[in-house]
Amino acid sequence: MTEAPATIIVIDDDPEIREALGSLLRSVGFAVNLLASVGDFLRSGRPNGPTCLVLDVRLPGQSGLDFQLELSRENIQLPIVFITGHGDIPMSVKAMKGGAVEFLTKPFRDQDLLDAVHVGLARDRAWLENEKSLATVRARFDSLTPREREVMALVVTGRLNKQIASDLGVSEITVKVHRSQVMQKMGTRSLPELARMADKLMLAPGKPQTYS
């Protein structure tokens, strides 16, 4: 499948600045959404493909910095390039500590904005790819039985079959069967790869479950 096109979302309450930025970004091939407020963004939603947000700090209603904080609290990944005509050092420090790609003070060079947008899109592509990979691992993990999940959690710690058998109160043959099923369902023959999958899932060995 081909990747969805990259989209740059510009949120600025000044229509002239919006249009100027839109023209610049379109001139280098980006799809662009021009919005006047955070509320407009919330109503329109985020595009499916790689996205970067060019966000004015001062906006009617919710400010750009407040919106950044809200996204962080909701654990929503969205690269932000801040632009402002009224910036100061404390404001820029707050934005960058919050994970902003860049903090540009108007007037800024077109190339500085384009460079920042490219960095933001690279971040988002990496995040989307990681989420896609994680979704695949989660789906495979969901196909495991409860006992197979227990075995997987112990296998990736490096414990031997006989040790796992003792931990779970089952025979070593049973552990071998479960281990084979885990490797097959998770789509790997390598213990290091299985361990990386467990890390992605933040899987940790828990208390053994009882089975009838």
JSON list of C-alpha atoms in Angstrom, two decimals:
[
{"chain": "A", "resi": 1, "resn": "MET", "atom": "CA", "xyz": [0.00, 0.00, 0.00]},
{"chain": "A", "resi": 2, "resn": "THR", "atom": "CA", "xyz": [1.22, 3.51, -0.78]},
{"chain": "A", "resi": 3, "resn": "GLU", "atom": "CA", "xyz": [1.61, 6.00, 2.03]},
{"chain": "A", "resi": 4, "resn": "ALA", "atom": "CA", "xyz": [-1.15, 8.56, 2.45]},
{"chain": "A", "resi": 5, "resn": "PRO", "atom": "CA", "xyz": [-0.02, 12.03, 1.32]},
{"chain": "A", "resi": 6, "resn": "ALA", "atom": "CA", "xyz": [1.58, 14.38, 3.83]},
{"chain": "A", "resi": 7, "resn": "THR", "atom": "CA", "xyz": [-0.60, 17.21, 5.08]},
{"chain": "A", "resi": 8, "resn": "ILE", "atom": "CA", "xyz": [0.41, 20.46, 6.73]},
{"chain": "A", "resi": 9, "resn": "ILE", "atom": "CA", "xyz": [-2.22, 22.04, 8.97]},
{"chain": "A", "resi": 10, "resn": "VAL", "atom": "CA", "xyz": [-1.83, 25.77, 9.47]},
{"chain": "A", "resi": 11, "resn": "ILE", "atom": "CA", "xyz": [-3.71, 27.35, 12.37]},
{"chain": "A", "resi": 12, "resn": "ASP", "atom": "CA", "xyz": [-3.45, 31.15, 12.40]},
{"chain": "A", "resi": 13, "resn": "ASP", "atom": "CA", "xyz": [-6.20, 33.69, 13.00]},
{"chain": "A", "resi": 14, "resn": "ASP", "atom": "CA", "xyz": [-4.70, 36.15, 10.48]},
{"chain": "A", "resi": 15, "resn": "PRO", "atom": "CA", "xyz": [-6.19, 35.29, 7.06]},
{"chain": "A", "resi": 16, "resn": "GLU", "atom": "CA", "xyz": [-3.34, 36.96, 5.15]},
{"chain": "A", "resi": 17, "resn": "ILE", "atom": "CA", "xyz": [-0.72, 34.93, 6.98]},
{"chain": "A", "resi": 18, "resn": "ARG", "atom": "CA", "xyz": [-2.75, 31.74, 6.50]},
{"chain": "A", "resi": 19, "resn": "GLU", "atom": "CA", "xyz": [-2.97, 32.28, 2.76]},
{"chain": "A", "resi": 20, "resn": "ALA", "atom": "CA", "xyz": [0.72, 33.21, 2.48]},
{"chain": "A", "resi": 21, "resn": "LEU", "atom": "CA", "xyz": [1.78, 30.10, 4.34]},
{"chain": "A", "resi": 22, "resn": "GLY", "atom": "CA", "xyz": [-0.65, 28.00, 2.33]},
{"chain": "A", "resi": 23, "resn": "SER", "atom": "CA", "xyz": [0.82, 29.28, -0.95]},
{"chain": "A", "resi": 24, "resn": "LEU", "atom": "CA", "xyz": [4.37, 28.59, 0.26]},
{"chain": "A", "resi": 25, "resn": "LEU", "atom": "CA", "xyz": [3.60, 25.05, 1.38]},
{"chain": "A", "resi": 26, "resn": "ARG", "atom": "CA", "xyz": [1.59, 24.19, -1.73]},
{"chain": "A", "resi": 27, "resn": "SER", "atom": "CA", "xyz": [4.43, 25.48, -3.91]},
{"chain": "A", "resi": 28, "resn": "VAL", "atom": "CA", "xyz": [6.63, 22.63, -2.67]},
{"chain": "A", "resi": 29, "resn": "GLY", "atom": "CA", "xyz": [3.93, 20.00, -3.11]},
{"chain": "A", "resi": 30, "resn": "PHE", "atom": "CA", "xyz": [2.24, 19.73, 0.29]},
{"chain": "A", "resi": 31, "resn": "ALA", "atom": "CA", "xyz": [-1.46, 19.26, 0.84]},
{"chain": "A", "resi": 32, "resn": "VAL", "atom": "CA", "xyz": [-2.52, 22.07, 3.19]},
{"chain": "A", "resi": 33, "resn": "ASN", "atom": "CA", "xyz": [-5.44, 22.67, 5.55]},
{"chain": "A", "resi": 34, "resn": "LEU", "atom": "CA", "xyz": [-5.83, 26.33, 6.56]},
{"chain": "A", "resi": 35, "resn": "LEU", "atom": "CA", "xyz": [-7.68, 26.93, 9.83]},
{"chain": "A", "resi": 36, "resn": "ALA", "atom": "CA", "xyz": [-8.38, 29.96, 12.00]},
{"chain": "A", "resi": 37, "resn": "SER", "atom": "CA", "xyz": [-8.57, 28.34, 15.44]},
{"chain": "A", "resi": 38, "resn": "VAL", "atom": "CA", "xyz": [-7.99, 25.20, 17.48]},
{"chain": "A", "resi": 39, "resn": "GLY", "atom": "CA", "xyz": [-11.76, 24.70, 17.46]},
{"chain": "A", "resi": 40, "resn": "ASP", "atom": "CA", "xyz": [-11.69, 24.51, 13.66]},
{"chain": "A", "resi": 41, "resn": "PHE", "atom": "CA", "xyz": [-9.03, 21.79, 13.91]},
{"chain": "A", "resi": 42, "resn": "LEU", "atom": "CA", "xyz": [-11.03, 19.79, 16.43]},
{"chain": "A", "resi": 43, "resn": "ARG", "atom": "CA", "xyz": [-14.05, 19.93, 14.14]},
{"chain": "A", "resi": 44, "resn": "SER", "atom": "CA", "xyz": [-12.12, 18.96, 11.02]},
{"chain": "A", "resi": 45, "resn": "GLY", "atom": "CA", "xyz": [-10.01, 16.21, 12.59]},
{"chain": "A", "resi": 46, "resn": "ARG", "atom": "CA", "xyz": [-6.55, 14.94, 11.82]},
{"chain": "A", "resi": 47, "resn": "PRO", "atom": "CA", "xyz": [-5.70, 13.58, 8.35]},
{"chain": "A", "resi": 48, "resn": "ASN", "atom": "CA", "xyz": [-4.77, 9.91, 7.99]},
{"chain": "A", "resi": 49, "resn": "GLY", "atom": "CA", "xyz": [-1.25, 10.35, 6.62]},
{"chain": "A", "resi": 50, "resn": "PRO", "atom": "CA", "xyz": [1.88, 12.04, 7.96]},
{"chain": "A", "resi": 51, "resn": "THR", "atom": "CA", "xyz": [0.96, 15.40, 9.42]},
{"chain": "A", "resi": 52, "resn": "CYS", "atom": "CA", "xyz": [2.70, 18.49, 10.78]},
{"chain": "A", "resi": 53, "resn": "LEU", "atom": "CA", "xyz": [0.95, 21.34, 12.54]},
{"chain": "A", "resi": 54, "resn": "VAL", "atom": "CA", "xyz": [2.06, 24.94, 11.95]},
{"chain": "A", "resi": 55, "resn": "LEU", "atom": "CA", "xyz": [0.53, 26.65, 14.96]},
{"chain": "A", "resi": 56, "resn": "ASP", "atom": "CA", "xyz": [0.30, 30.29, 15.98]},
{"chain": "A", "resi": 57, "resn": "VAL", "atom": "CA", "xyz": [0.97, 30.84, 19.68]},
{"chain": "A", "resi": 58, "resn": "ARG", "atom": "CA", "xyz": [-1.75, 33.47, 20.17]},
{"chain": "A", "resi": 59, "resn": "LEU", "atom": "CA", "xyz": [-5.17, 32.41, 18.95]},
{"chain": "A", "resi": 60, "resn": "PRO", "atom": "CA", "xyz": [-8.77, 33.27, 19.77]},
{"chain": "A", "resi": 61, "resn": "GLY", "atom": "CA", "xyz": [-10.09, 30.86, 22.38]},
{"chain": "A", "resi": 62, "resn": "GLN", "atom": "CA", "xyz": [-7.52, 28.19, 23.17]},
{"chain": "A", "resi": 63, "resn": "SER", "atom": "CA", "xyz": [-3.92, 29.32, 22.67]},
{"chain": "A", "resi": 64, "resn": "GLY", "atom": "CA", "xyz": [-1.34, 27.32, 20.78]},
{"chain": "A", "resi": 65, "resn": "LEU", "atom": "CA", "xyz": [0.63, 26.51, 23.91]},
{"chain": "A", "resi": 66, "resn": "ASP", "atom": "CA", "xyz": [-2.51, 25.41, 25.75]},
{"chain": "A", "resi": 67, "resn": "PHE", "atom": "CA", "xyz": [-3.39, 23.16, 22.82]},
{"chain": "A", "resi": 68, "resn": "GLN", "atom": "CA", "xyz": [0.09, 21.63, 22.89]},
{"chain": "A", "resi": 69, "resn": "LEU", "atom": "CA", "xyz": [-0.36, 20.88, 26.58]},
{"chain": "A", "resi": 70, "resn": "GLU", "atom": "CA", "xyz": [-3.77, 19.31, 25.94]},
{"chain": "A", "resi": 71, "resn": "LEU", "atom": "CA", "xyz": [-2.37, 17.06, 23.22]},
{"chain": "A", "resi": 72, "resn": "SER", "atom": "CA", "xyz": [0.41, 15.96, 25.57]},
{"chain": "A", "resi": 73, "resn": "ARG", "atom": "CA", "xyz": [-2.04, 15.17, 28.36]},
{"chain": "A", "resi": 74, "resn": "GLU", "atom": "CA", "xyz": [-4.15, 13.09, 25.95]},
{"chain": "A", "resi": 75, "resn": "ASN", "atom": "CA", "xyz": [-0.99, 11.35, 24.67]},
{"chain": "A", "resi": 76, "resn": "ILE", "atom": "CA", "xyz": [-1.75, 12.48, 21.12]},
{"chain": "A", "resi": 77, "resn": "GLN", "atom": "CA", "xyz": [1.26, 12.58, 18.84]},
{"chain": "A", "resi": 78, "resn": "LEU", "atom": "CA", "xyz": [1.27, 15.59, 16.51]},
{"chain": "A", "resi": 79, "resn": "PRO", "atom": "CA", "xyz": [4.49, 17.42, 15.50]},
{"chain": "A", "resi": 80, "resn": "ILE", "atom": "CA", "xyz": [4.13, 21.17, 16.04]},
{"chain": "A", "resi": 81, "resn": "VAL", "atom": "CA", "xyz": [6.01, 24.07, 14.49]},
{"chain": "A", "resi": 82, "resn": "PHE", "atom": "CA", "xyz": [5.13, 27.20, 16.47]},
{"chain": "A", "resi": 83, "resn": "ILE", "atom": "CA", "xyz": [4.99, 30.61, 14.80]},
{"chain": "A", "resi": 84, "resn": "THR", "atom": "CA", "xyz": [4.44, 33.90, 16.60]},
{"chain": "A", "resi": 85, "resn": "GLY", "atom": "CA", "xyz": [4.80, 37.63, 16.26]},
{"chain": "A", "resi": 86, "resn": "HIS", "atom": "CA", "xyz": [5.01, 38.07, 20.02]},
{"chain": "A", "resi": 87, "resn": "GLY", "atom": "CA", "xyz": [7.50, 35.45, 21.18]},
{"chain": "A", "resi": 88, "resn": "ASP", "atom": "CA", "xyz": [9.88, 35.60, 24.11]},
{"chain": "A", "resi": 89, "resn": "ILE", "atom": "CA", "xyz": [12.46, 33.23, 25.55]},
{"chain": "A", "resi": 90, "resn": "PRO", "atom": "CA", "xyz": [10.28, 31.73, 28.33]},
{"chain": "A", "resi": 91, "resn": "MET", "atom": "CA", "xyz": [7.55, 31.05, 25.77]},
{"chain": "A", "resi": 92, "resn": "SER", "atom": "CA", "xyz": [9.94, 29.38, 23.34]},
{"chain": "A", "resi": 93, "resn": "VAL", "atom": "CA", "xyz": [11.51, 27.30, 26.13]},
{"chain": "A", "resi": 94, "resn": "LYS", "atom": "CA", "xyz": [8.07, 26.11, 27.21]},
{"chain": "A", "resi": 95, "resn": "ALA", "atom": "CA", "xyz": [7.16, 25.15, 23.66]},
{"chain": "A", "resi": 96, "resn": "MET", "atom": "CA", "xyz": [10.39, 23.26, 23.02]},
{"chain": "A", "resi": 97, "resn": "LYS", "atom": "CA", "xyz": [10.23, 21.44, 26.37]},
{"chain": "A", "resi": 98, "resn": "GLY", "atom": "CA", "xyz": [6.73, 20.41, 25.35]},
{"chain": "A", "resi": 99, "resn": "GLY", "atom": "CA", "xyz": [8.18, 18.69, 22.30]},
{"chain": "A", "resi": 100, "resn": "ALA", "atom": "CA", "xyz": [7.75, 21.33, 19.60]},
{"chain": "A", "resi": 101, "resn": "VAL", "atom": "CA", "xyz": [9.80, 20.86, 16.44]},
{"chain": "A", "resi": 102, "resn": "GLU", "atom": "CA", "xyz": [10.64, 24.56, 16.16]},
{"chain": "A", "resi": 103, "resn": "PHE", "atom": "CA", "xyz": [9.64, 27.98, 17.50]},
{"chain": "A", "resi": 104, "resn": "LEU", "atom": "CA", "xyz": [9.78, 30.65, 14.78]},
{"chain": "A", "resi": 105, "resn": "THR", "atom": "CA", "xyz": [9.29, 34.36, 15.37]},
{"chain": "A", "resi": 106, "resn": "LYS", "atom": "CA", "xyz": [7.59, 36.36, 12.62]},
{"chain": "A", "resi": 107, "resn": "PRO", "atom": "CA", "xyz": [8.92, 37.42, 10.21]},
{"chain": "A", "resi": 108, "resn": "PHE", "atom": "CA", "xyz": [10.84, 34.21, 9.56]},
{"chain": "A", "resi": 109, "resn": "ARG", "atom": "CA", "xyz": [12.57, 32.88, 6.45]},
{"chain": "A", "resi": 110, "resn": "ASP", "atom": "CA", "xyz": [10.49, 30.63, 4.24]},
{"chain": "A", "resi": 111, "resn": "GLN", "atom": "CA", "xyz": [13.27, 28.05, 4.23]},
{"chain": "A", "resi": 112, "resn": "ASP", "atom": "CA", "xyz": [13.34, 27.92, 8.04]},
{"chain": "A", "resi": 113, "resn": "LEU", "atom": "CA", "xyz": [9.66, 27.01, 8.07]},
{"chain": "A", "resi": 114, "resn": "LEU", "atom": "CA", "xyz": [10.05, 24.43, 5.31]},
{"chain": "A", "resi": 115, "resn": "ASP", "atom": "CA", "xyz": [13.02, 22.85, 7.08]},
{"chain": "A", "resi": 116, "resn": "ALA", "atom": "CA", "xyz": [11.04, 22.62, 10.32]},
{"chain": "A", "resi": 117, "resn": "VAL", "atom": "CA", "xyz": [8.04, 21.12, 8.54]},
{"chain": "A", "resi": 118, "resn": "HIS", "atom": "CA", "xyz": [10.24, 18.43, 6.96]},
{"chain": "A", "resi": 119, "resn": "VAL", "atom": "CA", "xyz": [11.60, 17.53, 10.40]},
{"chain": "A", "resi": 120, "resn": "GLY", "atom": "CA", "xyz": [8.06, 17.34, 11.77]},
{"chain": "A", "resi": 121, "resn": "LEU", "atom": "CA", "xyz": [6.89, 15.08, 8.96]},
{"chain": "A", "resi": 122, "resn": "ALA", "atom": "CA", "xyz": [9.89, 12.79, 9.45]},
{"chain": "A", "resi": 123, "resn": "ARG", "atom": "CA", "xyz": [8.96, 12.47, 13.11]},
{"chain": "A", "resi": 124, "resn": "ASP", "atom": "CA", "xyz": [5.36, 11.70, 12.28]},
{"chain": "A", "resi": 125, "resn": "ARG", "atom": "CA", "xyz": [6.26, 9.13, 9.63]},
{"chain": "A", "resi": 126, "resn": "ALA", "atom": "CA", "xyz": [8.46, 7.33, 12.15]},
{"chain": "A", "resi": 127, "resn": "TRP", "atom": "CA", "xyz": [5.70, 7.44, 14.77]},
{"chain": "A", "resi": 128, "resn": "LEU", "atom": "CA", "xyz": [3.06, 6.15, 12.33]},
{"chain": "A", "resi": 129, "resn": "GLU", "atom": "CA", "xyz": [5.34, 3.32, 11.21]},
{"chain": "A", "resi": 130, "resn": "ASN", "atom": "CA", "xyz": [5.97, 2.36, 14.82]},
{"chain": "A", "resi": 131, "resn": "GLU", "atom": "CA", "xyz": [2.24, 2.39, 15.57]},
{"chain": "A", "resi": 132, "resn": "LYS", "atom": "CA", "xyz": [1.58, 0.19, 12.53]},
{"chain": "A", "resi": 133, "resn": "SER", "atom": "CA", "xyz": [4.23, -2.27, 13.67]},
{"chain": "A", "resi": 134, "resn": "LEU", "atom": "CA", "xyz": [2.89, -2.23, 17.22]},
{"chain": "A", "resi": 135, "resn": "ALA", "atom": "CA", "xyz": [-0.66, -2.91, 16.01]},
{"chain": "A", "resi": 136, "resn": "THR", "atom": "CA", "xyz": [0.59, -6.01, 14.18]},
{"chain": "A", "resi": 137, "resn": "VAL", "atom": "CA", "xyz": [2.40, -7.27, 17.28]},
{"chain": "A", "resi": 138, "resn": "ARG", "atom": "CA", "xyz": [-0.67, -6.61, 19.44]},
{"chain": "A", "resi": 139, "resn": "ALA", "atom": "CA", "xyz": [-2.90, -8.56, 17.05]},
{"chain": "A", "resi": 140, "resn": "ARG", "atom": "CA", "xyz": [-0.53, -11.52, 17.14]},
{"chain": "A", "resi": 141, "resn": "PHE", "atom": "CA", "xyz": [-0.30, -11.36, 20.93]},
{"chain": "A", "resi": 142, "resn": "ASP", "atom": "CA", "xyz": [-4.09, -11.26, 21.18]},
{"chain": "A", "resi": 143, "resn": "SER", "atom": "CA", "xyz": [-4.19, -14.58, 19.31]},
{"chain": "A", "resi": 144, "resn": "LEU", "atom": "CA", "xyz": [-2.27, -16.30, 22.14]},
{"chain": "A", "resi": 145, "resn": "THR", "atom": "CA", "xyz": [-4.07, -18.25, 24.84]},
{"chain": "A", "resi": 146, "resn": "PRO", "atom": "CA", "xyz": [-3.66, -17.02, 28.44]},
{"chain": "A", "resi": 147, "resn": "ARG", "atom": "CA", "xyz": [-1.16, -19.81, 29.12]},
{"chain": "A", "resi": 148, "resn": "GLU", "atom": "CA", "xyz": [0.83, -19.02, 25.99]},
{"chain": "A", "resi": 149, "resn": "ARG", "atom": "CA", "xyz": [1.06, -15.39, 27.11]},
{"chain": "A", "resi": 150, "resn": "GLU", "atom": "CA", "xyz": [2.46, -16.52, 30.44]},
{"chain": "A", "resi": 151, "resn": "VAL", "atom": "CA", "xyz": [5.00, -18.72, 28.71]},
{"chain": "A", "resi": 152, "resn": "MET", "atom": "CA", "xyz": [6.01, -15.89, 26.37]},
{"chain": "A", "resi": 153, "resn": "ALA", "atom": "CA", "xyz": [6.51, -13.50, 29.29]},
{"chain": "A", "resi": 154, "resn": "LEU", "atom": "CA", "xyz": [8.86, -16.00, 30.94]},
{"chain": "A", "resi": 155, "resn": "VAL", "atom": "CA", "xyz": [10.65, -17.14, 27.78]},
{"chain": "A", "resi": 156, "resn": "VAL", "atom": "CA", "xyz": [11.82, -13.61, 26.95]},
{"chain": "A", "resi": 157, "resn": "THR", "atom": "CA", "xyz": [13.44, -13.30, 30.39]},
{"chain": "A", "resi": 158, "resn": "GLY", "atom": "CA", "xyz": [15.80, -16.10, 29.35]},
{"chain": "A", "resi": 159, "resn": "ARG", "atom": "CA", "xyz": [14.39, -18.79, 31.60]},
{"chain": "A", "resi": 160, "resn": "LEU", "atom": "CA", "xyz": [14.84, -22.41, 30.49]},
{"chain": "A", "resi": 161, "resn": "ASN", "atom": "CA", "xyz": [11.91, -24.69, 29.69]},
{"chain": "A", "resi": 162, "resn": "LYS", "atom": "CA", "xyz": [12.40, -26.69, 32.90]},
{"chain": "A", "resi": 163, "resn": "GLN", "atom": "CA", "xyz": [12.45, -23.47, 34.93]},
{"chain": "A", "resi": 164, "resn": "ILE", "atom": "CA", "xyz": [9.26, -22.23, 33.29]},
{"chain": "A", "resi": 165, "resn": "ALA", "atom": "CA", "xyz": [7.67, -25.62, 33.90]},
{"chain": "A", "resi": 166, "resn": "SER", "atom": "CA", "xyz": [8.50, -25.27, 37.58]},
{"chain": "A", "resi": 167, "resn": "ASP", "atom": "CA", "xyz": [7.21, -21.68, 37.67]},
{"chain": "A", "resi": 168, "resn": "LEU", "atom": "CA", "xyz": [3.88, -22.65, 36.12]},
{"chain": "A", "resi": 169, "resn": "GLY", "atom": "CA", "xyz": [3.49, -26.08, 37.68]},
{"chain": "A", "resi": 170, "resn": "VAL", "atom": "CA", "xyz": [3.30, -27.92, 34.37]},
{"chain": "A", "resi": 171, "resn": "SER", "atom": "CA", "xyz": [5.47, -30.46, 32.57]},
{"chain": "A", "resi": 172, "resn": "GLU", "atom": "CA", "xyz": [8.48, -29.47, 30.51]},
{"chain": "A", "resi": 173, "resn": "ILE", "atom": "CA", "xyz": [6.85, -31.07, 27.44]},
{"chain": "A", "resi": 174, "resn": "THR", "atom": "CA", "xyz": [3.83, -28.79, 27.92]},
{"chain": "A", "resi": 175, "resn": "VAL", "atom": "CA", "xyz": [6.10, -25.75, 28.06]},
{"chain": "A", "resi": 176, "resn": "LYS", "atom": "CA", "xyz": [7.85, -26.84, 24.85]},
{"chain": "A", "resi": 177, "resn": "VAL", "atom": "CA", "xyz": [4.48, -27.15, 23.08]},
{"chain": "A", "resi": 178, "resn": "HIS", "atom": "CA", "xyz": [3.35, -23.73, 24.31]},
{"chain": "A", "resi": 179, "resn": "ARG", "atom": "CA", "xyz": [6.71, -22.19, 23.42]},
{"chain": "A", "resi": 180, "resn": "SER", "atom": "CA", "xyz": [6.47, -23.55, 19.88]},
{"chain": "A", "resi": 181, "resn": "GLN", "atom": "CA", "xyz": [2.93, -22.18, 19.55]},
{"chain": "A", "resi": 182, "resn": "VAL", "atom": "CA", "xyz": [4.06, -18.77, 20.81]},
{"chain": "A", "resi": 183, "resn": "MET", "atom": "CA", "xyz": [6.85, -18.56, 18.26]},
{"chain": "A", "resi": 184, "resn": "GLN", "atom": "CA", "xyz": [4.53, -19.62, 15.46]},
{"chain": "A", "resi": 185, "resn": "LYS", "atom": "CA", "xyz": [1.68, -17.27, 16.35]},
{"chain": "A", "resi": 186, "resn": "MET", "atom": "CA", "xyz": [4.02, -14.32, 16.94]},
{"chain": "A", "resi": 187, "resn": "GLY", "atom": "CA", "xyz": [5.59, -14.96, 13.53]},
{"chain": "A", "resi": 188, "resn": "THR", "atom": "CA", "xyz": [9.20, -15.41, 14.63]},
{"chain": "A", "resi": 189, "resn": "ARG", "atom": "CA", "xyz": [11.82, -18.12, 15.07]},
{"chain": "A", "resi": 190, "resn": "SER", "atom": "CA", "xyz": [14.21, -15.87, 16.96]},
{"chain": "A", "resi": 191, "resn": "LEU", "atom": "CA", "xyz": [14.23, -15.35, 20.72]},
{"chain": "A", "resi": 192, "resn": "PRO", "atom": "CA", "xyz": [15.82, -11.85, 20.40]},
{"chain": "A", "resi": 193, "resn": "GLU", "atom": "CA", "xyz": [13.01, -10.81, 18.02]},
{"chain": "A", "resi": 194, "resn": "LEU", "atom": "CA", "xyz": [10.41, -12.23, 20.41]},
{"chain": "A", "resi": 195, "resn": "ALA", "atom": "CA", "xyz": [12.05, -10.23, 23.21]},
{"chain": "A", "resi": 196, "resn": "ARG", "atom": "CA", "xyz": [11.81, -7.05, 21.11]},
{"chain": "A", "resi": 197, "resn": "MET", "atom": "CA", "xyz": [8.12, -7.75, 20.59]},
{"chain": "A", "resi": 198, "resn": "ALA", "atom": "CA", "xyz": [7.68, -8.18, 24.33]},
{"chain": "A", "resi": 199, "resn": "ASP", "atom": "CA", "xyz": [9.42, -4.86, 24.91]},
{"chain": "A", "resi": 200, "resn": "LYS", "atom": "CA", "xyz": [7.01, -3.17, 22.49]},
{"chain": "A", "resi": 201, "resn": "LEU", "atom": "CA", "xyz": [4.11, -4.69, 24.39]},
{"chain": "A", "resi": 202, "resn": "MET", "atom": "CA", "xyz": [5.75, -3.76, 27.73]},
{"chain": "A", "resi": 203, "resn": "LEU", "atom": "CA", "xyz": [5.19, -7.39, 28.66]},
{"chain": "A", "resi": 204, "resn": "ALA", "atom": "CA", "xyz": [6.36, -8.55, 32.05]},
{"chain": "A", "resi": 205, "resn": "PRO", "atom": "CA", "xyz": [6.03, -11.92, 33.75]},
{"chain": "A", "resi": 206, "resn": "GLY", "atom": "CA", "xyz": [3.18, -11.87, 36.23]},
{"chain": "A", "resi": 207, "resn": "LYS", "atom": "CA", "xyz": [1.77, -14.30, 38.72]},
{"chain": "A", "resi": 208, "resn": "PRO", "atom": "CA", "xyz": [0.94, -17.67, 37.17]},
{"chain": "A", "resi": 209, "resn": "GLN", "atom": "CA", "xyz": [-2.77, -18.17, 36.52]},
{"chain": "A", "resi": 210, "resn": "THR", "atom": "CA", "xyz": [-4.56, -21.26, 37.69]},
{"chain": "A", "resi": 211, "resn": "TYR", "atom": "CA", "xyz": [-6.15, -23.59, 35.20]},
{"chain": "A", "resi": 212, "resn": "SER", "atom": "CA", "xyz": [-8.55, -26.43, 35.72]}
]
